[in-house]
PDB file of C-alpha atoms in Angstrom:
ATOM      1  CA  CYS A   1     -41.336 -50.671  88.630  1.00  0.00           C
ATOM      2  CA  VAL A   2     -44.503 -51.388  90.578  1.00  0.00           C
ATOM      3  CA  CYS A   3     -47.980 -51.205  89.085  1.00  0.00           C
ATOM      4  CA  VAL A   4     -50.311 -48.987  91.108  1.00  0.00           C
ATOM      5  CA  CYS A   5     -53.509 -49.051  89.036  1.00  0.00           C
ATOM      6  CA  VAL A   6     -54.768 -49.811  85.572  1.00  0.00           C
ATOM      7  CA  VAL A   7     -57.914 -49.012  83.637  1.00  0.00           C
ATOM      8  CA  VAL A   8     -58.441 -50.638  80.243  1.00  0.00           C
ATOM      9  CA  GLN A   9     -61.057 -50.375  77.535  1.00  0.00           C
ATOM     10  CA  GLU A  10     -60.779 -51.405  73.186  1.00  0.00           C
ATOM     11  CA  ASN A  11     -59.603 -54.848  71.951  1.00  0.00           C
ATOM     12  CA  VAL A  12     -56.122 -54.979  70.416  1.00  0.00           C
ATOM     13  CA  SER A  13     -53.733 -57.896  70.911  1.00  0.00           C
ATOM     14  CA  CYS A  14     -51.484 -57.459  73.948  1.00  0.00           C
ATOM     15  CA  THR A  15     -49.776 -59.965  76.258  1.00  0.00           C
ATOM     16  CA  LEU A  16     -49.874 -58.625  79.801  1.00  0.00           C
ATOM     17  CA  PRO A  17     -46.885 -59.138  82.111  1.00  0.00           C
ATOM     18  CA  SER A  18     -47.466 -61.161  85.295  1.00  0.00           C
ATOM     19  CA  GLU A  19     -47.992 -58.055  87.470  1.00  0.00           C
ATOM     20  CA  LEU A  20     -50.953 -56.930  85.374  1.00  0.00           C
ATOM     21  CA  ASN A  21     -52.225 -60.385  84.489  1.00  0.00           C
ATOM     22  CA  GLU A  22     -52.684 -61.311  88.158  1.00  0.00           C
ATOM     23  CA  VAL A  23     -54.726 -58.139  88.780  1.00  0.00           C
ATOM     24  CA  CYS A  24     -56.850 -58.724  85.662  1.00  0.00           C
ATOM     25  CA  GLN A  25     -57.508 -62.375  86.510  1.00  0.00           C
ATOM     26  CA  GLY A  26     -58.491 -61.445  90.058  1.00  0.00           C
ATOM     27  CA  PHE A  27     -60.940 -58.813  88.845  1.00  0.00           C
ATOM     28  CA  LYS A  28     -62.296 -61.171  86.176  1.00  0.00           C
ATOM     29  CA  LYS A  29     -63.033 -63.817  88.829  1.00  0.00           C
ATOM     30  CA  PHE A  30     -64.823 -61.225  90.984  1.00  0.00           C
ATOM     31  CA  PHE A  31     -66.802 -59.844  88.012  1.00  0.00           C
ATOM     32  CA  LEU A  32     -67.983 -63.206  86.674  1.00  0.00           C
ATOM     33  CA  GLU A  33     -69.017 -64.387  90.135  1.00  0.00           C
ATOM     34  CA  LYS A  34     -71.025 -61.220  90.750  1.00  0.00           C
ATOM     35  CA  TYR A  35     -72.552 -60.941  87.262  1.00  0.00           C
ATOM     36  CA  LYS A  36     -73.547 -64.439  86.202  1.00  0.00           C
ATOM     37  CA  GLY A  37     -73.748 -64.973  82.428  1.00  0.00           C
ATOM     38  CA  LYS A  38     -71.836 -61.779  81.612  1.00  0.00           C
ATOM     39  CA  CYS A  39     -68.696 -61.597  79.461  1.00  0.00           C
ATOM     40  CA  LEU A  40     -65.591 -59.549  80.288  1.00  0.00           C
ATOM     41  CA  THR A  41     -63.082 -58.475  77.642  1.00  0.00           C
ATOM     42  CA  TRP A  42     -60.000 -56.323  78.250  1.00  0.00           C
ATOM     43  CA  HIS A  43     -59.369 -53.503  75.732  1.00  0.00           C
ATOM     44  CA  THR A  44     -55.787 -52.504  76.365  1.00  0.00           C
ATOM     45  CA  ASN A  45     -55.192 -49.880  73.679  1.00  0.00           C
ATOM     46  CA  LEU A  46     -57.383 -47.235  75.380  1.00  0.00           C
ATOM     47  CA  GLY A  47     -56.332 -47.842  78.982  1.00  0.00           C
ATOM     48  CA  ASN A  48     -54.096 -45.867  81.320  1.00  0.00           C
ATOM     49  CA  GLY A  49     -52.443 -46.226  84.701  1.00  0.00           C
ATOM     50  CA  GLU A  50     -49.469 -45.372  86.892  1.00  0.00           C
ATOM     51  CA  VAL A  51     -46.056 -46.965  87.228  1.00  0.00           C
ATOM     52  CA  ASN A  52     -44.037 -46.196  90.356  1.00  0.00           C
ATOM     53  CA  THR A  53     -40.308 -46.232  89.754  1.00  0.00           C
ATOM     54  CA  ARG A  54     -37.097 -45.150  91.451  1.00  0.00           C
ATOM     55  CA  LEU A  55     -34.555 -43.585  89.110  1.00  0.00           C
ATOM     56  CA  ASN A  56     -31.397 -41.610  89.802  1.00  0.00           C
ATOM     57  CA  GLY A  57     -32.108 -41.732  93.554  1.00  0.00           C
ATOM     58  CA  HIS A  58     -35.666 -40.338  93.327  1.00  0.00           C
ATOM     59  CA  SER A  59     -39.151 -41.876  93.232  1.00  0.00           C
ATOM     60  CA  TYR A  60     -41.502 -40.972  90.383  1.00  0.00           C
ATOM     61  CA  ASP A  61     -45.044 -41.847  89.385  1.00  0.00           C
ATOM     62  CA  LEU A  62     -45.163 -42.253  85.615  1.00  0.00           C
ATOM     63  CA  LEU A  63     -48.622 -41.613  84.172  1.00  0.00           C
ATOM     64  CA  VAL A  64     -48.759 -43.863  81.115  1.00  0.00           C
ATOM     65  CA  ASN A  65     -51.153 -45.653  78.805  1.00  0.00           C
ATOM     66  CA  THR A  66     -51.524 -49.412  79.208  1.00  0.00           C
ATOM     67  CA  HIS A  67     -49.214 -50.349  76.343  1.00  0.00           C
ATOM     68  CA  GLN A  68     -46.466 -48.090  77.721  1.00  0.00           C
ATOM     69  CA  MET A  69     -46.987 -49.745  81.110  1.00  0.00           C
ATOM     70  CA  VAL A  70     -46.661 -53.214  79.592  1.00  0.00           C
ATOM     71  CA  VAL A  71     -43.331 -52.211  78.016  1.00  0.00           C
ATOM     72  CA  LEU A  72     -41.970 -50.593  81.184  1.00  0.00           C
ATOM     73  CA  LEU A  73     -42.847 -53.534  83.429  1.00  0.00           C
ATOM     74  CA  LEU A  74     -40.704 -55.828  81.281  1.00  0.00           C
ATOM     75  CA  PHE A  75     -37.655 -53.887  82.494  1.00  0.00           C
ATOM     76  CA  ASN A  76     -38.234 -55.393  85.950  1.00  0.00           C
ATOM     77  CA  THR A  77     -36.809 -58.636  84.547  1.00  0.00           C
ATOM     78  CA  ARG A  78     -34.032 -57.371  82.248  1.00  0.00           C
ATOM     79  CA  GLN A  79     -31.951 -54.231  81.840  1.00  0.00           C
ATOM     80  CA  GLN A  80     -32.311 -54.099  78.066  1.00  0.00           C
ATOM     81  CA  TRP A  81     -34.630 -55.333  75.339  1.00  0.00           C
ATOM     82  CA  THR A  82     -34.404 -55.249  71.578  1.00  0.00           C
ATOM     83  CA  GLU A  83     -37.360 -53.942  69.597  1.00  0.00           C
ATOM     84  CA  ASP A  84     -37.964 -57.403  68.131  1.00  0.00           C
ATOM     85  CA  GLU A  85     -37.981 -58.952  71.612  1.00  0.00           C
ATOM     86  CA  LEU A  86     -40.492 -56.384  72.857  1.00  0.00           C
ATOM     87  CA  LEU A  87     -42.680 -57.060  69.845  1.00  0.00           C
ATOM     88  CA  THR A  88     -42.642 -60.792  70.586  1.00  0.00           C
ATOM     89  CA  ARG A  89     -43.159 -60.513  74.349  1.00  0.00           C
ATOM     90  CA  THR A  90     -45.928 -57.891  74.284  1.00  0.00           C
ATOM     91  CA  SER A  91     -47.815 -58.966  71.113  1.00  0.00           C
ATOM     92  CA  ILE A  92     -48.660 -55.268  70.649  1.00  0.00           C
ATOM     93  CA  PRO A  93     -49.183 -54.425  66.946  1.00  0.00           C
ATOM     94  CA  GLU A  94     -45.866 -53.226  65.494  1.00  0.00           C
ATOM     95  CA  ALA A  95     -47.030 -49.734  64.498  1.00  0.00           C
ATOM     96  CA  ASP A  96     -48.490 -49.097  67.947  1.00  0.00           C
ATOM     97  CA  LEU A  97     -45.419 -50.482  69.738  1.00  0.00           C
ATOM     98  CA  LYS A  98     -43.155 -48.172  67.746  1.00  0.00           C
ATOM     99  CA  ARG A  99     -45.315 -45.180  68.737  1.00  0.00           C
ATOM    100  CA  GLN A 100     -45.158 -46.114  72.422  1.00  0.00           C
ATOM    101  CA  LEU A 101     -41.374 -46.569  72.304  1.00  0.00           C
ATOM    102  CA  MET A 102     -40.983 -43.190  70.595  1.00  0.00           C
ATOM    103  CA  SER A 103     -43.018 -41.594  73.389  1.00  0.00           C
ATOM    104  CA  LEU A 104     -40.977 -43.268  76.133  1.00  0.00           C
ATOM    105  CA  CYS A 105     -37.726 -42.151  74.453  1.00  0.00           C
ATOM    106  CA  ALA A 106     -38.863 -38.589  73.759  1.00  0.00           C
ATOM    107  CA  GLY A 107     -38.794 -36.893  77.147  1.00  0.00           C
ATOM    108  CA  ARG A 108     -40.492 -33.566  77.657  1.00  0.00           C
ATOM    109  CA  GLN A 109     -38.612 -30.356  76.945  1.00  0.00           C
ATOM    110  CA  LYS A 110     -41.424 -27.802  77.356  1.00  0.00           C
ATOM    111  CA  GLY A 111     -43.864 -26.813  80.104  1.00  0.00           C
ATOM    112  CA  LYS A 112     -43.452 -26.207  83.818  1.00  0.00           C
ATOM    113  CA  ALA A 113     -41.941 -29.633  84.546  1.00  0.00           C
ATOM    114  CA  PRO A 114     -39.535 -30.757  81.797  1.00  0.00           C
ATOM    115  CA  ALA A 115     -38.366 -34.366  82.050  1.00  0.00           C
ATOM    116  CA  SER A 116     -35.674 -36.435  80.405  1.00  0.00           C
ATOM    117  CA  PRO A 117     -36.563 -39.630  78.469  1.00  0.00           C
ATOM    118  CA  VAL A 118     -37.604 -42.698  80.455  1.00  0.00           C
ATOM    119  CA  LEU A 119     -35.960 -45.071  77.982  1.00  0.00           C
ATOM    120  CA  LEU A 120     -32.827 -44.717  75.886  1.00  0.00           C
ATOM    121  CA  LYS A 121     -32.256 -46.450  72.562  1.00  0.00           C
ATOM    122  CA  HIS A 122     -29.159 -47.304  70.612  1.00  0.00           C
ATOM    123  CA  LYS A 123     -28.211 -49.467  67.666  1.00  0.00           C
ATOM    124  CA  SER A 124     -26.417 -52.788  68.041  1.00  0.00           C
ATOM    125  CA  GLU A 125     -25.737 -55.921  66.021  1.00  0.00           C
ATOM    126  CA  ASP A 126     -29.082 -57.245  67.274  1.00  0.00           C
ATOM    127  CA  GLY A 127     -30.980 -54.187  66.044  1.00  0.00           C
ATOM    128  CA  THR A 128     -32.449 -51.342  68.091  1.00  0.00           C
ATOM    129  CA  VAL A 129     -31.886 -51.835  71.823  1.00  0.00           C
ATOM    130  CA  TYR A 130     -33.778 -50.075  74.637  1.00  0.00           C
ATOM    131  CA  THR A 131     -32.565 -49.511  78.200  1.00  0.00           C
ATOM    132  CA  VAL A 132     -33.923 -47.598  81.201  1.00  0.00           C
ATOM    133  CA  ASN A 133     -32.493 -44.098  81.573  1.00  0.00           C
ATOM    134  CA  THR A 134     -30.879 -44.401  85.011  1.00  0.00           C
ATOM    135  CA  GLN A 135     -30.042 -40.666  84.874  1.00  0.00           C
ATOM    136  CA  PHE A 136     -33.719 -39.722  84.495  1.00  0.00           C
ATOM    137  CA  VAL A 137     -34.502 -36.253  85.870  1.00  0.00           C
ATOM    138  CA  SER A 138     -37.792 -34.428  86.424  1.00  0.00           C
ATOM    139  CA  ARG A 139     -38.738 -31.561  88.752  1.00  0.00           C
ATOM    140  CA  SER A 140     -42.154 -33.156  89.222  1.00  0.00           C
ATOM    141  CA  THR A 141     -42.663 -36.507  90.973  1.00  0.00           C
ATOM    142  CA  LYS A 142     -45.678 -37.190  88.748  1.00  0.00           C
ATOM    143  CA  VAL A 143     -44.603 -37.396  85.128  1.00  0.00           C
ATOM    144  CA  LYS A 144     -47.160 -37.759  82.340  1.00  0.00           C
ATOM    145  CA  ILE A 145     -45.798 -39.627  79.341  1.00  0.00           C
ATOM    146  CA  GLY A 146     -47.453 -38.435  76.145  1.00  0.00           C
ATOM    147  CA  SER A 147     -48.385 -40.571  73.167  1.00  0.00           C
ATOM    148  CA  VAL A 148     -47.211 -40.047  69.613  1.00  0.00           C
ATOM    149  CA  PRO A 149     -50.435 -39.810  67.580  1.00  0.00           C
ATOM    150  CA  ALA A 150     -51.161 -42.550  65.071  1.00  0.00           C
ATOM    151  CA  ALA A 151     -50.486 -41.606  61.484  1.00  0.00           C
ATOM    152  CA  LYS A 152     -53.621 -40.627  59.628  1.00  0.00           C
ATOM    153  CA  GLU A 153     -54.638 -42.871  56.784  1.00  0.00           C
ATOM    154  CA  PRO A 154     -54.394 -41.101  53.437  1.00  0.00           C
ATOM    155  CA  GLU A 155     -57.716 -39.766  52.222  1.00  0.00           C
ATOM    156  CA  GLU A 156     -59.332 -41.416  49.248  1.00  0.00           C
ATOM    157  CA  SER A 157     -58.930 -39.573  45.977  1.00  0.00           C
ATOM    158  CA  PRO A 158     -62.018 -37.880  44.481  1.00  0.00           C
ATOM    159  CA  GLU A 159     -61.976 -40.441  41.666  1.00  0.00           C
ATOM    160  CA  ILE A 160     -62.162 -43.365  44.104  1.00  0.00           C
ATOM    161  CA  LYS A 161     -64.896 -41.671  46.143  1.00  0.00           C
ATOM    162  CA  LYS A 162     -66.944 -41.093  42.985  1.00  0.00           C
ATOM    163  CA  LYS A 163     -66.499 -44.708  41.904  1.00  0.00           C
ATOM    164  CA  VAL A 164     -67.669 -45.939  45.330  1.00  0.00           C
ATOM    165  CA  GLU A 165     -70.699 -43.606  45.216  1.00  0.00           C
ATOM    166  CA  ASP A 166     -71.578 -44.743  41.683  1.00  0.00           C
ATOM    167  CA  ASP A 167     -71.248 -48.413  42.628  1.00  0.00           C
ATOM    168  CA  ARG A 168     -73.594 -47.887  45.564  1.00  0.00           C
ATOM    169  CA  LYS A 169     -76.131 -46.126  43.352  1.00  0.00           C
ATOM    170  CA  TYR A 170     -76.140 -49.085  40.942  1.00  0.00           C
ATOM    171  CA  GLN A 171     -76.450 -51.608  43.799  1.00  0.00           C
ATOM    172  CA  ILE A 172     -79.395 -49.711  45.320  1.00  0.00           C
ATOM    173  CA  GLU A 173     -81.154 -49.403  41.957  1.00  0.00           C
ATOM    174  CA  ALA A 174     -80.619 -53.106  41.272  1.00  0.00           C
ATOM    175  CA  ALA A 175     -82.073 -53.932  44.697  1.00  0.00           C
ATOM    176  CA  ILE A 176     -85.107 -51.705  44.072  1.00  0.00           C
ATOM    177  CA  VAL A 177     -85.793 -53.316  40.693  1.00  0.00           C
ATOM    178  CA  ARG A 178     -85.462 -56.873  42.063  1.00  0.00           C
ATOM    179  CA  ILE A 179     -87.760 -56.119  44.999  1.00  0.00           C
ATOM    180  CA  MET A 180     -90.395 -54.322  42.891  1.00  0.00           C
ATOM    181  CA  LYS A 181     -90.288 -56.959  40.147  1.00  0.00           C
ATOM    182  CA  SER A 182     -91.087 -59.560  42.790  1.00  0.00           C
ATOM    183  CA  ARG A 183     -93.680 -57.545  44.733  1.00  0.00           C
ATOM    184  CA  GLN A 184     -95.165 -55.451  41.869  1.00  0.00           C
ATOM    185  CA  LEU A 185     -96.758 -53.023  44.381  1.00  0.00           C
ATOM    186  CA  LEU A 186     -95.153 -51.769  47.574  1.00  0.00           C
ATOM    187  CA  ASP A 187     -95.613 -48.818  49.914  1.00  0.00           C
ATOM    188  CA  HIS A 188     -92.844 -46.284  50.368  1.00  0.00           C
ATOM    189  CA  ASN A 189     -91.671 -47.222  53.892  1.00  0.00           C
ATOM    190  CA  SER A 190     -91.649 -50.942  53.125  1.00  0.00           C
ATOM    191  CA  LEU A 191     -89.568 -50.389  49.995  1.00  0.00           C
ATOM    192  CA  ILE A 192     -87.025 -48.253  51.879  1.00  0.00           C
ATOM    193  CA  ALA A 193     -86.732 -50.911  54.606  1.00  0.00           C
ATOM    194  CA  GLU A 194     -86.374 -53.810  52.176  1.00  0.00           C
ATOM    195  CA  VAL A 195     -83.732 -52.040  50.093  1.00  0.00           C
ATOM    196  CA  ALA A 196     -81.717 -51.171  53.231  1.00  0.00           C
ATOM    197  CA  LYS A 197     -81.901 -54.814  54.351  1.00  0.00           C
ATOM    198  CA  HIS A 198     -80.949 -56.019  50.878  1.00  0.00           C
ATOM    199  CA  VAL A 199     -77.649 -54.079  50.710  1.00  0.00           C
ATOM    200  CA  GLN A 200     -76.665 -53.928  54.391  1.00  0.00           C
ATOM    201  CA  SER A 201     -74.110 -56.742  54.045  1.00  0.00           C
ATOM    202  CA  ARG A 202     -72.094 -54.511  51.667  1.00  0.00           C
ATOM    203  CA  PHE A 203     -72.667 -51.031  53.132  1.00  0.00           C
ATOM    204  CA  VAL A 204     -75.099 -49.050  55.276  1.00  0.00           C
ATOM    205  CA  PRO A 205     -77.247 -47.086  52.830  1.00  0.00           C
ATOM    206  CA  ASN A 206     -78.337 -43.502  53.385  1.00  0.00           C
ATOM    207  CA  THR A 207     -82.143 -43.158  53.287  1.00  0.00           C
ATOM    208  CA  ASN A 208     -81.876 -40.044  51.126  1.00  0.00           C
ATOM    209  CA  LEU A 209     -79.765 -41.943  48.613  1.00  0.00           C
ATOM    210  CA  ILE A 210     -82.442 -44.660  48.364  1.00  0.00           C
ATOM    211  CA  LYS A 211     -85.124 -41.987  47.813  1.00  0.00           C
ATOM    212  CA  THR A 212     -82.988 -40.367  45.089  1.00  0.00           C
ATOM    213  CA  ARG A 213     -82.576 -43.690  43.273  1.00  0.00           C
ATOM    214  CA  ILE A 214     -86.336 -44.320  43.486  1.00  0.00           C
ATOM    215  CA  GLU A 215     -86.940 -40.924  41.860  1.00  0.00           C
ATOM    216  CA  SER A 216     -84.423 -41.752  39.151  1.00  0.00           C
ATOM    217  CA  LEU A 217     -86.187 -45.048  38.383  1.00  0.00           C
ATOM    218  CA  ILE A 218     -89.552 -43.227  38.224  1.00  0.00           C
ATOM    219  CA  GLU A 219     -88.108 -40.737  35.717  1.00  0.00           C
ATOM    220  CA  ARG A 220     -86.804 -43.635  33.607  1.00  0.00           C
ATOM    221  CA  GLU A 221     -90.217 -45.338  33.830  1.00  0.00           C
ATOM    222  CA  PHE A 222     -89.180 -48.401  35.773  1.00  0.00           C
ATOM    223  CA  LEU A 223     -91.574 -47.415  38.575  1.00  0.00           C
ATOM    224  CA  GLN A 224     -94.769 -45.416  38.940  1.00  0.00           C
ATOM    225  CA  ARG A 225     -96.330 -43.778  41.962  1.00  0.00           C
ATOM    226  CA  THR A 226     -99.843 -44.835  42.913  1.00  0.00           C
ATOM    227  CA  GLU A 227    -102.643 -42.272  42.838  1.00  0.00           C
ATOM    228  CA  ASP A 228    -102.392 -41.604  46.591  1.00  0.00           C
ATOM    229  CA  ARG A 229     -98.576 -41.185  46.208  1.00  0.00           C
ATOM    230  CA  ARG A 230     -97.956 -43.546  49.109  1.00  0.00           C
ATOM    231  CA  ALA A 231     -96.775 -46.570  47.160  1.00  0.00           C
ATOM    232  CA  TYR A 232     -94.942 -47.614  43.977  1.00  0.00           C
ATOM    233  CA  ARG A 233     -95.952 -49.873  41.089  1.00  0.00           C
ATOM    234  CA  TYR A 234     -93.453 -51.802  38.960  1.00  0.00           C
ATOM    235  CA  LEU A 235     -93.662 -50.953  35.247  1.00  0.00           C
ATOM    236  CA  ALA A 236     -90.768 -52.428  33.294  1.00  0.00           C
TER     237      ALA A 236
END
C-alpha cells in the first residue's frame, strides 16, 4: 500500500503510521515556518484520502477515510493483525476502530461496480484476526470504501428531559433573586446578561427562558417592574 494523499480535520486519538507521520511532520514544519505563532492540530476522524494497492494482479485506488487508511497501511509490515493489536498500534477509540474494520470487511454488493471485501476476518486462539483479501475483485479501479455509521445515542426519556428543564428553571430563578437582592434595581438587558453569565458554567440559557422566569417571579411578587417598564425592582 502506498499513500497518495490525505486530508484531515476533528481531534480524536490516533497514532499515524510512519508513511503518514512523515507527510504530516513535513507539512507542520512548512506551516509553522510560514505562519509564525500559529498552532496546527490534526483531526483524523473527519479526514479522507487514497491508498494505492495491488491485489490479485490488479492495481486499485481505495478511497478511504483516514482511520481506514491508518489500518490498511499497517498491513505493509505484517500479513495479519489481531483486533487487540490494531487497537494498541492505532490508538483509535475502540468503537470507531470496530466500525472501520466492519467497513473494510463488508465489500460492496450493489451498484454499478460491486467489490469484494478488502480485509478478511476469522477467529483464532488470539481473538479476531484480520488479513488482506488477496483475491480482491472489483470492476472499477477506484473503489470507495463506505463507513458504518456510528450508533445513535439513546434519546433521553421525557421524565429526564422534564427534570433537566425544571432544574434549569430553578437555577435561573435563584440567579435572578441573588442578582436582584444585591442590586435592588436593574434594567432588563443588564439583568438578562448577568443571569446568562451567572449560569453559563452549567448550561447555556435560552433568553426566552430567562424572560419567562422573570415573569414568574413578578407574578409571585419577588420582583416589580418600574413605571417605565424598562427595569425591575427587588421586593422580597
